[in-house]
Amino acid sequence: MGNLTVIMTDVEGKVHRIGNLDEGRNLMETAKANGVAGIYGDCGGGCACATCHVYVDEQWWAKVGEPDDIEGAMLDMVADVQRPNSRLGCQIRMRPELDGLSVTVAPSSAA
Amino acid sequence: MTTGTAAKPALTAEEARLLHEASLRDYDIQAHPHDYYRAMRKGDRVHFDERLGSWLVSRHEDILSVQADPITFSVNMGYHTQQARGMREEFQAILERDGGGYFPDAIMSDPPYHTRIRKLMENAFTAHRVKELEPRIREEVVDLLEKVADRGAADAVTEIAVPLTIRVIVEQLGLDHGMEAQISRWSQAVVAQISSMQSRETMLENAKLICDLQNYLIGKMKEREKAPREDMISDIVHARIAMDDGTTETLTFAEAVSLVRALMIAGNDTTATAIGNLFLLLATRPEVAATLDACVEDDRRLTRFVEELLRVEPPVRALSRMTSREAVLGGTTIPAHAHMLLVYGSANDQDEVFPDPRKFDMDRHNLGRHVSFGGGVHRCVGLSLARMEVKVMAREIARRMADIKLAIAPGDIRYVPTVATRTIEHLPITFTRRQG
Ligand code: HEM
Ligand code: FES
């Protein structure tokens, strides 16, 4: 068991503080394993469905970093809820610099 | 009208007639379904199609509800009751005797079993892995297009779309080149098992073909078991995932056979259909051809173009579920053990979700809402590969071909008679070769 922590605010506004995470664990898996509402992860972390969309809290953005082109194209599919600090949870892997990372789950694209 | 629910919008006389008389079993409805879809969405959102014996789920929000509850709405029951209807035992015995075994489709299952199977196959299909395949896919696309480019005429379905998707899956799985025609026949035999249109004779013929297919695949899998290569058969045979409790999961050989067989089939007709639809739009809607020309060298825009193509002409029209208990959906009570079809084609055409739905508008801000790849735990595994094949095709068409026109009257286009997909059988086109 690892020693990293992430804080996720789900789509219902509930704050989940999830600890004991291993390095390499991605945010989508972490959210699903802990019942974080609004994260579905339909494609299993394949960067192909955008159902694991999160907003990274501003103070963490620089450390988390920009999405690559493939992820950017996927985020573009949910442009109505995309923001400058959007990332796909399955593409963010925990590592020591991200200990304490805080993100908010994005709502689904509008019907 | 005092029930407290919102009043249903008034139906036109034609919509009322369609709801009353039409069926997705009718060829004319299968070929030109949009009015029927709209009538259902407006007048009877979860509609019992009597001649089909199935409940048709027509609205986007109801399809999402079904996808969110894969236990109540079972793929396992929906799929396996369709297989070799009425002749299942005989079919099974033939495969056990001559085909190396009867291997139920492991992916056509429900959670929690399905969750384990999905995890073991997903690694092969991530968008990042598929990106690495782009150069090889491009070579195949260019080869096929160059064969017809100077001729100025082709059947876009049988000479371009179908051969491409078979070549790609043969290469990705690691099967033998030269086997494409055989693989296409085998695929049709597997698909026929669930079409519920088989006589006993065709069942026997198809069972024989499926035996040959399984023996061929088993041979390849045994080879890869000993000597893995860079291909999907090796990925599946050697798949393993670490579980949270420290144990490792693998696939049984029987599961692996069923998955290789499923991958061989699932991506062929669907992706070929998408490419056929691309040619149809380019040939019949000048604004779509102009839109493609304008975005062809911009990867991000081209990705959007492909997604809107898949929304506006979804290859998979409708897929099966079965209720494992009585359930209420969109205000309608569906009994237990009822067969249902999720009409993806209708949900993509719903104007409350996609305003002016027949318009090709790649700037829709909610493009990712379309359900052409399904959604929830059964969302298409091969979606990145499918998108890549269609994208590369669109790009190479635009670079080489101009003035694409239908070589037959639009009314003469024939579709494969099935509820599951909306697939053009032949698409003769003419075009000019682009210079430079
Ligand atoms: C444009 C092309 C394609 C379309 C439109 C498409 C569409 C779909 C849809 C709608 C589903 C959901 C099934 C359901 O709701 O029950 C699905 C599932 C599936 N697709 Fe695709 N597909 C395409 C290409 C591919 C490719 C290229 C592959 C693999 C090589 C593939 C493999 C699968 C598999 C294995 C499933 C079952 C997933 C599960 O139940 O967990 N598909 N596809
Ligand atoms: S899980 Fe599908 S994009 Fe992240």
PDB file of N, CA and C in Angstrom, chain A residues 25 33 42-49 51 68-74 76-80 91 108-111, chain B residues 60 118 122 125-128 131 244 300 303-304 307 352-353 364-369 375-377 379 383-384 387:
ATOM      1  N   ARG A  25      -0.967   4.663  -9.872  1.00  0.00           N
ATOM      2  CA  ARG A  25      -2.424   4.491  -9.878  1.00  0.00           C
ATOM      3  C   ARG A  25      -3.057   5.693 -10.585  1.00  0.00           C
ATOM      4  N   ALA A  33     -12.945   2.945  -7.614  1.00  0.00           N
ATOM      5  CA  ALA A  33     -12.784   2.055  -6.457  1.00  0.00           C
ATOM      6  C   ALA A  33     -13.336   2.693  -5.180  1.00  0.00           C
ATOM      7  N   ASP A  42     -15.795   4.437 -18.855  1.00  0.00           N
ATOM      8  CA  ASP A  42     -16.338   3.431 -19.780  1.00  0.00           C
ATOM      9  C   ASP A  42     -15.267   2.688 -20.574  1.00  0.00           C
ATOM     10  N   CYS A  43     -14.252   3.391 -21.037  1.00  0.00           N
ATOM     11  CA  CYS A  43     -13.299   2.732 -21.946  1.00  0.00           C
ATOM     12  C   CYS A  43     -12.148   2.106 -21.181  1.00  0.00           C
ATOM     13  N   GLY A  44     -12.243   2.093 -19.861  1.00  0.00           N
ATOM     14  CA  GLY A  44     -11.247   1.377 -19.066  1.00  0.00           C
ATOM     15  C   GLY A  44      -9.890   2.066 -19.023  1.00  0.00           C
ATOM     16  N   GLY A  45      -9.878   3.371 -19.266  1.00  0.00           N
ATOM     17  CA  GLY A  45      -8.611   4.082 -19.197  1.00  0.00           C
ATOM     18  C   GLY A  45      -7.913   4.198 -20.536  1.00  0.00           C
ATOM     19  N   GLY A  46      -8.656   3.997 -21.610  1.00  0.00           N
ATOM     20  CA  GLY A  46      -8.068   4.000 -22.949  1.00  0.00           C
ATOM     21  C   GLY A  46      -7.994   5.373 -23.598  1.00  0.00           C
ATOM     22  N   CYS A  47      -8.365   6.423 -22.878  1.00  0.00           N
ATOM     23  CA  CYS A  47      -8.334   7.784 -23.419  1.00  0.00           C
ATOM     24  C   CYS A  47      -9.271   7.893 -24.624  1.00  0.00           C
ATOM     25  N   ALA A  48     -10.430   7.243 -24.526  1.00  0.00           N
ATOM     26  CA  ALA A  48     -11.299   7.174 -25.699  1.00  0.00           C
ATOM     27  C   ALA A  48     -12.773   7.415 -25.399  1.00  0.00           C
ATOM     28  N   CYS A  49     -13.120   7.862 -24.181  1.00  0.00           N
ATOM     29  CA  CYS A  49     -14.551   8.029 -23.899  1.00  0.00           C
ATOM     30  C   CYS A  49     -14.879   9.328 -23.162  1.00  0.00           C
ATOM     31  N   THR A  51     -15.392   9.875 -20.097  1.00  0.00           N
ATOM     32  CA  THR A  51     -16.302   9.752 -18.954  1.00  0.00           C
ATOM     33  C   THR A  51     -15.527   9.721 -17.625  1.00  0.00           C
ATOM     34  N   ASP A  68      -1.852  15.631 -23.622  1.00  0.00           N
ATOM     35  CA  ASP A  68      -1.203  15.486 -24.936  1.00  0.00           C
ATOM     36  C   ASP A  68      -2.256  15.607 -26.044  1.00  0.00           C
ATOM     37  N   ASP A  69      -1.847  15.465 -27.304  1.00  0.00           N
ATOM     38  CA  ASP A  69      -2.776  15.682 -28.431  1.00  0.00           C
ATOM     39  C   ASP A  69      -3.950  14.705 -28.422  1.00  0.00           C
ATOM     40  N   ILE A  70      -3.669  13.462 -28.098  1.00  0.00           N
ATOM     41  CA  ILE A  70      -4.725  12.445 -28.125  1.00  0.00           C
ATOM     42  C   ILE A  70      -5.770  12.754 -27.062  1.00  0.00           C
ATOM     43  N   GLU A  71      -5.296  13.094 -25.887  1.00  0.00           N
ATOM     44  CA  GLU A  71      -6.225  13.451 -24.809  1.00  0.00           C
ATOM     45  C   GLU A  71      -6.957  14.753 -25.145  1.00  0.00           C
ATOM     46  N   GLY A  72      -6.237  15.692 -25.725  1.00  0.00           N
ATOM     47  CA  GLY A  72      -6.856  16.964 -26.112  1.00  0.00           C
ATOM     48  C   GLY A  72      -8.001  16.760 -27.096  1.00  0.00           C
ATOM     49  N   ALA A  73      -7.813  15.844 -28.039  1.00  0.00           N
ATOM     50  CA  ALA A  73      -8.859  15.570 -29.029  1.00  0.00           C
ATOM     51  C   ALA A  73     -10.084  14.953 -28.355  1.00  0.00           C
ATOM     52  N   MET A  74      -9.863  14.156 -27.348  1.00  0.00           N
ATOM     53  CA  MET A  74     -10.980  13.522 -26.633  1.00  0.00           C
ATOM     54  C   MET A  74     -11.724  14.566 -25.798  1.00  0.00           C
ATOM     55  N   ASP A  76     -12.020  17.570 -26.491  1.00  0.00           N
ATOM     56  CA  ASP A  76     -12.724  18.400 -27.460  1.00  0.00           C
ATOM     57  C   ASP A  76     -14.134  17.847 -27.758  1.00  0.00           C
ATOM     58  N   MET A  77     -14.347  16.553 -27.518  1.00  0.00           N
ATOM     59  CA  MET A  77     -15.668  15.948 -27.730  1.00  0.00           C
ATOM     60  C   MET A  77     -16.676  16.391 -26.678  1.00  0.00           C
ATOM     61  N   VAL A  78     -16.181  16.879 -25.558  1.00  0.00           N
ATOM     62  CA  VAL A  78     -17.092  17.371 -24.514  1.00  0.00           C
ATOM     63  C   VAL A  78     -16.851  18.871 -24.311  1.00  0.00           C
ATOM     64  N   ALA A  79     -16.734  19.569 -25.445  1.00  0.00           N
ATOM     65  CA  ALA A  79     -16.355  20.980 -25.435  1.00  0.00           C
ATOM     66  C   ALA A  79     -17.285  21.830 -24.573  1.00  0.00           C
ATOM     67  N   ASP A  80     -18.559  21.430 -24.472  1.00  0.00           N
ATOM     68  CA  ASP A  80     -19.494  22.262 -23.707  1.00  0.00           C
ATOM     69  C   ASP A  80     -19.156  22.320 -22.217  1.00  0.00           C
ATOM     70  N   GLN A  91      -5.768   9.564 -17.401  1.00  0.00           N
ATOM     71  CA  GLN A  91      -4.439   9.912 -17.915  1.00  0.00           C
ATOM     72  C   GLN A  91      -3.556  10.571 -16.855  1.00  0.00           C
ATOM     73  N   SER A 108     -21.362  15.706 -16.768  1.00  0.00           N
ATOM     74  CA  SER A 108     -21.471  15.130 -18.103  1.00  0.00           C
ATOM     75  C   SER A 108     -21.791  16.228 -19.098  1.00  0.00           C
ATOM     76  N   SER A 109     -21.429  15.967 -20.340  1.00  0.00           N
ATOM     77  CA  SER A 109     -21.799  16.844 -21.428  1.00  0.00           C
ATOM     78  C   SER A 109     -23.329  16.980 -21.429  1.00  0.00           C
ATOM     79  N   ALA A 110     -23.845  18.149 -21.842  1.00  0.00           N
ATOM     80  CA  ALA A 110     -25.288  18.385 -21.746  1.00  0.00           C
ATOM     81  C   ALA A 110     -26.056  17.461 -22.675  1.00  0.00           C
ATOM     82  N   ALA A 111     -27.275  17.129 -22.278  1.00  0.00           N
ATOM     83  CA  ALA A 111     -28.092  16.199 -23.076  1.00  0.00           C
ATOM     84  C   ALA A 111     -28.464  16.816 -24.403  1.00  0.00           C
TER      85      ALA A 111
ATOM     86  N   HIS B  60     -32.809   9.022 -26.107  1.00  0.00           N
ATOM     87  CA  HIS B  60     -31.442   9.107 -25.611  1.00  0.00           C
ATOM     88  C   HIS B  60     -31.384   8.887 -24.107  1.00  0.00           C
ATOM     89  N   ARG B 118     -13.409  -7.618 -19.667  1.00  0.00           N
ATOM     90  CA  ARG B 118     -13.090  -6.321 -20.274  1.00  0.00           C
ATOM     91  C   ARG B 118     -11.683  -5.881 -19.924  1.00  0.00           C
ATOM     92  N   GLU B 122      -8.757  -4.776 -22.662  1.00  0.00           N
ATOM     93  CA  GLU B 122      -8.688  -3.343 -22.954  1.00  0.00           C
ATOM     94  C   GLU B 122      -7.300  -2.825 -23.332  1.00  0.00           C
ATOM     95  N   PHE B 125      -6.257  -1.893 -26.825  1.00  0.00           N
ATOM     96  CA  PHE B 125      -7.056  -0.960 -27.615  1.00  0.00           C
ATOM     97  C   PHE B 125      -6.984   0.499 -27.189  1.00  0.00           C
ATOM     98  N   THR B 126      -6.041   0.887 -26.356  1.00  0.00           N
ATOM     99  CA  THR B 126      -6.040   2.282 -25.907  1.00  0.00           C
ATOM    100  C   THR B 126      -5.758   3.215 -27.090  1.00  0.00           C
ATOM    101  N   ALA B 127      -6.224   4.444 -26.968  1.00  0.00           N
ATOM    102  CA  ALA B 127      -6.020   5.412 -28.050  1.00  0.00           C
ATOM    103  C   ALA B 127      -4.536   5.596 -28.340  1.00  0.00           C
ATOM    104  N   HIS B 128      -3.714   5.523 -27.310  1.00  0.00           N
ATOM    105  CA  HIS B 128      -2.281   5.722 -27.533  1.00  0.00           C
ATOM    106  C   HIS B 128      -1.670   4.551 -28.294  1.00  0.00           C
ATOM    107  N   LYS B 131      -2.767   4.790 -31.957  1.00  0.00           N
ATOM    108  CA  LYS B 131      -2.034   5.844 -32.667  1.00  0.00           C
ATOM    109  C   LYS B 131      -0.782   5.286 -33.351  1.00  0.00           C
ATOM    110  N   ASP B 244      -6.290  -5.794  -7.033  1.00  0.00           N
ATOM    111  CA  ASP B 244      -5.938  -5.025  -5.844  1.00  0.00           C
ATOM    112  C   ASP B 244      -5.461  -5.902  -4.689  1.00  0.00           C
ATOM    113  N   ARG B 300      -7.130  17.606 -35.390  1.00  0.00           N
ATOM    114  CA  ARG B 300      -8.171  17.812 -34.385  1.00  0.00           C
ATOM    115  C   ARG B 300      -9.542  17.990 -35.042  1.00  0.00           C
ATOM    116  N   THR B 303     -10.779  14.719 -36.580  1.00  0.00           N
ATOM    117  CA  THR B 303     -11.333  13.842 -35.553  1.00  0.00           C
ATOM    118  C   THR B 303     -12.799  14.186 -35.298  1.00  0.00           C
ATOM    119  N   ARG B 304     -13.092  15.479 -35.251  1.00  0.00           N
ATOM    120  CA  ARG B 304     -14.486  15.926 -35.077  1.00  0.00           C
ATOM    121  C   ARG B 304     -15.348  15.520 -36.276  1.00  0.00           C
ATOM    122  N   GLU B 307     -16.336  11.983 -35.941  1.00  0.00           N
ATOM    123  CA  GLU B 307     -17.309  11.770 -34.864  1.00  0.00           C
ATOM    124  C   GLU B 307     -18.710  12.198 -35.303  1.00  0.00           C
ATOM    125  N   GLU B 352     -33.749  17.209 -29.200  1.00  0.00           N
ATOM    126  CA  GLU B 352     -33.474  17.873 -27.913  1.00  0.00           C
ATOM    127  C   GLU B 352     -32.008  17.694 -27.505  1.00  0.00           C
ATOM    128  N   VAL B 353     -31.349  16.689 -28.051  1.00  0.00           N
ATOM    129  CA  VAL B 353     -29.942  16.441 -27.712  1.00  0.00           C
ATOM    130  C   VAL B 353     -29.029  17.022 -28.795  1.00  0.00           C
ATOM    131  N   ARG B 364     -20.807  20.833 -33.275  1.00  0.00           N
ATOM    132  CA  ARG B 364     -21.658  20.581 -32.110  1.00  0.00           C
ATOM    133  C   ARG B 364     -20.777  20.512 -30.868  1.00  0.00           C
ATOM    134  N   HIS B 365     -21.201  21.191 -29.817  1.00  0.00           N
ATOM    135  CA  HIS B 365     -20.334  21.262 -28.624  1.00  0.00           C
ATOM    136  C   HIS B 365     -20.460  20.011 -27.750  1.00  0.00           C
ATOM    137  N   ASN B 366     -21.459  19.172 -28.040  1.00  0.00           N
ATOM    138  CA  ASN B 366     -21.648  17.962 -27.230  1.00  0.00           C
ATOM    139  C   ASN B 366     -21.530  16.695 -28.085  1.00  0.00           C
ATOM    140  N   LEU B 367     -20.646  16.747 -29.079  1.00  0.00           N
ATOM    141  CA  LEU B 367     -20.492  15.623 -30.015  1.00  0.00           C
ATOM    142  C   LEU B 367     -20.326  14.277 -29.317  1.00  0.00           C
ATOM    143  N   GLY B 368     -19.599  14.282 -28.205  1.00  0.00           N
ATOM    144  CA  GLY B 368     -19.309  13.041 -27.497  1.00  0.00           C
ATOM    145  C   GLY B 368     -20.542  12.392 -26.888  1.00  0.00           C
ATOM    146  N   ARG B 369     -21.698  13.060 -26.986  1.00  0.00           N
ATOM    147  CA  ARG B 369     -22.933  12.495 -26.436  1.00  0.00           C
ATOM    148  C   ARG B 369     -23.562  11.444 -27.334  1.00  0.00           C
ATOM    149  N   GLY B 375     -22.512   2.738 -24.687  1.00  0.00           N
ATOM    150  CA  GLY B 375     -22.094   3.506 -23.520  1.00  0.00           C
ATOM    151  C   GLY B 375     -22.207   2.640 -22.285  1.00  0.00           C
ATOM    152  N   GLY B 376     -21.634   3.123 -21.184  1.00  0.00           N
ATOM    153  CA  GLY B 376     -21.616   2.306 -19.974  1.00  0.00           C
ATOM    154  C   GLY B 376     -20.613   1.173 -20.104  1.00  0.00           C
ATOM    155  N   VAL B 377     -20.819   0.106 -19.357  1.00  0.00           N
ATOM    156  CA  VAL B 377     -19.793  -0.942 -19.292  1.00  0.00           C
ATOM    157  C   VAL B 377     -19.602  -1.674 -20.618  1.00  0.00           C
ATOM    158  N   ARG B 379     -19.608  -0.190 -23.587  1.00  0.00           N
ATOM    159  CA  ARG B 379     -19.156   0.711 -24.649  1.00  0.00           C
ATOM    160  C   ARG B 379     -18.111  -0.005 -25.508  1.00  0.00           C
ATOM    161  N   LEU B 383     -13.282   1.185 -30.177  1.00  0.00           N
ATOM    162  CA  LEU B 383     -13.652   2.494 -30.717  1.00  0.00           C
ATOM    163  C   LEU B 383     -12.462   3.313 -31.224  1.00  0.00           C
ATOM    164  N   SER B 384     -11.326   3.205 -30.575  1.00  0.00           N
ATOM    165  CA  SER B 384     -10.179   3.993 -31.064  1.00  0.00           C
ATOM    166  C   SER B 384      -9.694   3.467 -32.414  1.00  0.00           C
ATOM    167  N   ARG B 387     -12.257   4.615 -35.046  1.00  0.00           N
ATOM    168  CA  ARG B 387     -12.086   6.036 -35.377  1.00  0.00           C
ATOM    169  C   ARG B 387     -10.865   6.257 -36.253  1.00  0.00           C
TER     170      ARG B 387
END
